[in-house]
PDB file of C-alpha atoms in Angstrom:
ATOM      1  CA  MET A   1      -4.975 -14.053   6.546  1.00  0.00           C
ATOM      2  CA  ASP A   2      -3.644 -10.532   6.029  1.00  0.00           C
ATOM      3  CA  ALA A   3      -1.158 -11.823   3.480  1.00  0.00           C
ATOM      4  CA  MET A   4      -3.929 -13.553   1.569  1.00  0.00           C
ATOM      5  CA  ARG A   5      -6.017 -10.343   1.507  1.00  0.00           C
ATOM      6  CA  ALA A   6      -3.094  -8.349   0.256  1.00  0.00           C
ATOM      7  CA  THR A   7      -2.267 -10.973  -2.358  1.00  0.00           C
ATOM      8  CA  THR A   8      -5.808 -11.022  -3.786  1.00  0.00           C
ATOM      9  CA  ARG A   9      -5.911  -7.180  -3.997  1.00  0.00           C
ATOM     10  CA  ASP A  10      -2.681  -7.173  -6.059  1.00  0.00           C
ATOM     11  CA  GLU A  11      -4.129  -8.924  -9.125  1.00  0.00           C
ATOM     12  CA  GLU A  12      -1.145  -8.310 -11.376  1.00  0.00           C
ATOM     13  CA  GLY A  13       1.311  -9.506  -8.745  1.00  0.00           C
ATOM     14  CA  LEU A  14      -0.867 -12.533  -8.130  1.00  0.00           C
ATOM     15  CA  LYS A  15      -0.896 -13.342 -11.820  1.00  0.00           C
ATOM     16  CA  ARG A  16       2.895 -13.060 -12.033  1.00  0.00           C
ATOM     17  CA  ARG A  17       3.492 -15.184  -8.950  1.00  0.00           C
ATOM     18  CA  PHE A  18       0.920 -17.698 -10.159  1.00  0.00           C
ATOM     19  CA  TRP A  19       2.648 -18.329 -13.468  1.00  0.00           C
ATOM     20  CA  ASP A  20       6.110 -18.309 -11.913  1.00  0.00           C
ATOM     21  CA  LYS A  21       5.142 -20.997  -9.371  1.00  0.00           C
ATOM     22  CA  LEU A  22       3.130 -23.003 -11.877  1.00  0.00           C
ATOM     23  CA  ARG A  23       6.115 -23.228 -14.238  1.00  0.00           C
ATOM     24  CA  ARG A  24       8.206 -24.613 -11.359  1.00  0.00           C
ATOM     25  CA  VAL A  25       5.725 -27.190 -10.125  1.00  0.00           C
ATOM     26  CA  ALA A  26       3.351 -28.054 -12.971  1.00  0.00           C
ATOM     27  CA  GLY A  27       4.814 -31.465 -13.556  1.00  0.00           C
ATOM     28  CA  ARG A  28       4.572 -32.404  -9.895  1.00  0.00           C
ATOM     29  CA  ILE A  29       0.910 -31.563  -9.235  1.00  0.00           C
ATOM     30  CA  PRO A  30      -1.956 -33.694 -10.568  1.00  0.00           C
ATOM     31  CA  PHE A  31      -4.402 -30.894 -10.231  1.00  0.00           C
ATOM     32  CA  ALA A  32      -2.594 -28.431 -12.608  1.00  0.00           C
ATOM     33  CA  GLU A  33      -5.356 -28.314 -15.228  1.00  0.00           C
ATOM     34  CA  ASP A  34      -8.031 -27.550 -12.573  1.00  0.00           C
ATOM     35  CA  LEU A  35      -5.794 -24.860 -11.123  1.00  0.00           C
ATOM     36  CA  VAL A  36      -5.149 -23.146 -14.438  1.00  0.00           C
ATOM     37  CA  ALA A  37      -8.840 -23.432 -15.447  1.00  0.00           C
ATOM     38  CA  ALA A  38      -9.748 -21.804 -12.100  1.00  0.00           C
ATOM     39  CA  PHE A  39      -7.229 -19.041 -12.899  1.00  0.00           C
ATOM     40  CA  TYR A  40      -8.749 -18.384 -16.281  1.00  0.00           C
ATOM     41  CA  CYS A  41     -12.214 -18.363 -14.769  1.00  0.00           C
ATOM     42  CA  ALA A  42     -11.107 -15.954 -12.018  1.00  0.00           C
ATOM     43  CA  THR A  43      -9.602 -13.565 -14.546  1.00  0.00           C
ATOM     44  CA  ASP A  44     -12.481 -13.745 -17.002  1.00  0.00           C
ATOM     45  CA  PRO A  45     -14.419 -10.440 -17.071  1.00  0.00           C
ATOM     46  CA  LYS A  46     -17.697 -12.391 -17.452  1.00  0.00           C
ATOM     47  CA  THR A  47     -17.175 -14.258 -14.206  1.00  0.00           C
ATOM     48  CA  PRO A  48     -19.351 -13.016 -11.298  1.00  0.00           C
ATOM     49  CA  SER A  49     -17.475 -11.159  -8.539  1.00  0.00           C
ATOM     50  CA  ARG A  50     -18.357 -13.771  -5.861  1.00  0.00           C
ATOM     51  CA  VAL A  51     -16.881 -16.539  -7.994  1.00  0.00           C
ATOM     52  CA  LYS A  52     -13.767 -14.505  -8.703  1.00  0.00           C
ATOM     53  CA  LEU A  53     -13.235 -13.901  -4.984  1.00  0.00           C
ATOM     54  CA  ILE A  54     -13.517 -17.597  -4.094  1.00  0.00           C
ATOM     55  CA  LEU A  55     -11.133 -18.684  -6.868  1.00  0.00           C
ATOM     56  CA  LEU A  56      -8.630 -15.882  -6.266  1.00  0.00           C
ATOM     57  CA  GLY A  57      -8.534 -16.934  -2.601  1.00  0.00           C
ATOM     58  CA  ALA A  58      -7.658 -20.482  -3.539  1.00  0.00           C
ATOM     59  CA  ILE A  59      -5.095 -19.274  -6.131  1.00  0.00           C
ATOM     60  CA  ALA A  60      -3.527 -16.955  -3.508  1.00  0.00           C
ATOM     61  CA  TYR A  61      -3.229 -19.891  -1.121  1.00  0.00           C
ATOM     62  CA  PHE A  62      -1.415 -21.846  -3.810  1.00  0.00           C
ATOM     63  CA  VAL A  63       0.956 -18.873  -4.505  1.00  0.00           C
ATOM     64  CA  LEU A  64       1.733 -17.828  -1.000  1.00  0.00           C
ATOM     65  CA  PRO A  65       4.986 -19.327   0.433  1.00  0.00           C
ATOM     66  CA  LEU A  66       3.458 -19.988   3.858  1.00  0.00           C
ATOM     67  CA  ASP A  67       1.274 -23.112   3.627  1.00  0.00           C
ATOM     68  CA  ALA A  68      -0.191 -25.352   6.217  1.00  0.00           C
ATOM     69  CA  VAL A  69       1.966 -28.079   4.709  1.00  0.00           C
ATOM     70  CA  SER A  70       5.243 -27.065   3.076  1.00  0.00           C
ATOM     71  CA  ASP A  71       5.268 -27.525  -0.715  1.00  0.00           C
ATOM     72  CA  LEU A  72       8.805 -28.938  -0.425  1.00  0.00           C
ATOM     73  CA  LEU A  73       7.611 -32.144   1.263  1.00  0.00           C
ATOM     74  CA  PRO A  74       7.361 -35.009  -1.238  1.00  0.00           C
ATOM     75  CA  LEU A  75       3.802 -36.278  -1.876  1.00  0.00           C
ATOM     76  CA  LEU A  76       2.216 -34.226   0.949  1.00  0.00           C
ATOM     77  CA  GLY A  77       3.491 -30.805  -0.020  1.00  0.00           C
ATOM     78  CA  PHE A  78       0.621 -29.875  -2.345  1.00  0.00           C
ATOM     79  CA  ALA A  79      -2.140 -31.841  -0.539  1.00  0.00           C
ATOM     80  CA  ASP A  80      -3.343 -28.706   1.300  1.00  0.00           C
ATOM     81  CA  ASP A  81      -3.264 -26.687  -1.917  1.00  0.00           C
ATOM     82  CA  ALA A  82      -5.306 -29.364  -3.676  1.00  0.00           C
ATOM     83  CA  ALA A  83      -7.812 -29.443  -0.852  1.00  0.00           C
ATOM     84  CA  VAL A  84      -8.281 -25.715  -0.856  1.00  0.00           C
ATOM     85  CA  LEU A  85      -8.665 -25.686  -4.651  1.00  0.00           C
ATOM     86  CA  ALA A  86     -11.150 -28.558  -4.570  1.00  0.00           C
ATOM     87  CA  ALA A  87     -13.261 -26.825  -1.954  1.00  0.00           C
ATOM     88  CA  ALA A  88     -13.267 -23.616  -3.974  1.00  0.00           C
ATOM     89  CA  ILE A  89     -14.113 -25.376  -7.240  1.00  0.00           C
ATOM     90  CA  SER A  90     -16.951 -27.332  -5.594  1.00  0.00           C
ATOM     91  CA  GLN A  91     -18.552 -23.979  -4.714  1.00  0.00           C
ATOM     92  CA  VAL A  92     -18.260 -22.495  -8.253  1.00  0.00           C
ATOM     93  CA  ALA A  93     -17.943 -25.437 -10.592  1.00  0.00           C
ATOM     94  CA  SER A  94     -20.728 -24.256 -12.891  1.00  0.00           C
ATOM     95  CA  SER A  95     -18.789 -21.047 -13.582  1.00  0.00           C
ATOM     96  CA  ILE A  96     -15.676 -22.867 -14.879  1.00  0.00           C
ATOM     97  CA  THR A  97     -16.494 -23.349 -18.549  1.00  0.00           C
ATOM     98  CA  GLU A  98     -15.165 -25.628 -21.190  1.00  0.00           C
ATOM     99  CA  GLU A  99     -13.443 -22.547 -22.649  1.00  0.00           C
ATOM    100  CA  HIS A 100     -11.530 -22.028 -19.431  1.00  0.00           C
ATOM    101  CA  ARG A 101     -10.560 -25.709 -19.394  1.00  0.00           C
ATOM    102  CA  ALA A 102      -9.445 -25.593 -23.076  1.00  0.00           C
ATOM    103  CA  MET A 103      -7.285 -22.505 -22.353  1.00  0.00           C
ATOM    104  CA  ALA A 104      -5.791 -24.383 -19.374  1.00  0.00           C
ATOM    105  CA  ARG A 105      -4.893 -27.415 -21.512  1.00  0.00           C
ATOM    106  CA  GLU A 106      -3.333 -25.143 -24.097  1.00  0.00           C
ATOM    107  CA  ALA A 107      -1.315 -23.209 -21.515  1.00  0.00           C
ATOM    108  CA  LEU A 108      -0.125 -26.384 -19.883  1.00  0.00           C
ATOM    109  CA  GLY A 109       0.867 -27.877 -23.238  1.00  0.00           C
ATOM    110  CA  GLU A 110       2.898 -24.791 -24.007  1.00  0.00           C
ATOM    111  CA  ALA A 111       4.524 -24.895 -20.567  1.00  0.00           C
ATOM    112  CA  VAL A 112       5.515 -28.524 -21.099  1.00  0.00           C
ATOM    113  CA  SER A 113       6.934 -27.883 -24.579  1.00  0.00           C
ATOM    114  CA  LYS A 114       8.988 -24.937 -23.310  1.00  0.00           C
ATOM    115  CA  ALA A 115      10.341 -27.031 -20.421  1.00  0.00           C
ATOM    116  CA  GLY A 116      11.277 -30.028 -22.609  1.00  0.00           C
TER     117      GLY A 116
END
């Protein structure tokens, strides 16, 4: 829990680790668009603080190397990340706008074109 608190306080470090990990795993996670949309919502200055805190907590869980289920396990590795993200999004879904989702699709498209 202390690691998650420290991670959410270091917003620049969290952003860097988020994009680094996303580039490595985007093709293996079916919830990539939701994750990136949540990221854009969490970093949007118009987003309420409570929503930012919830989403940053879920993003920090995704980024942290210590998971309940190791991300290296095939099929199961990201199940806990998906569950945490789904729980967070269910609490703040109305704050994630179509603009956040469009930015997520664009970012993922760019990531795929750079990888291929």
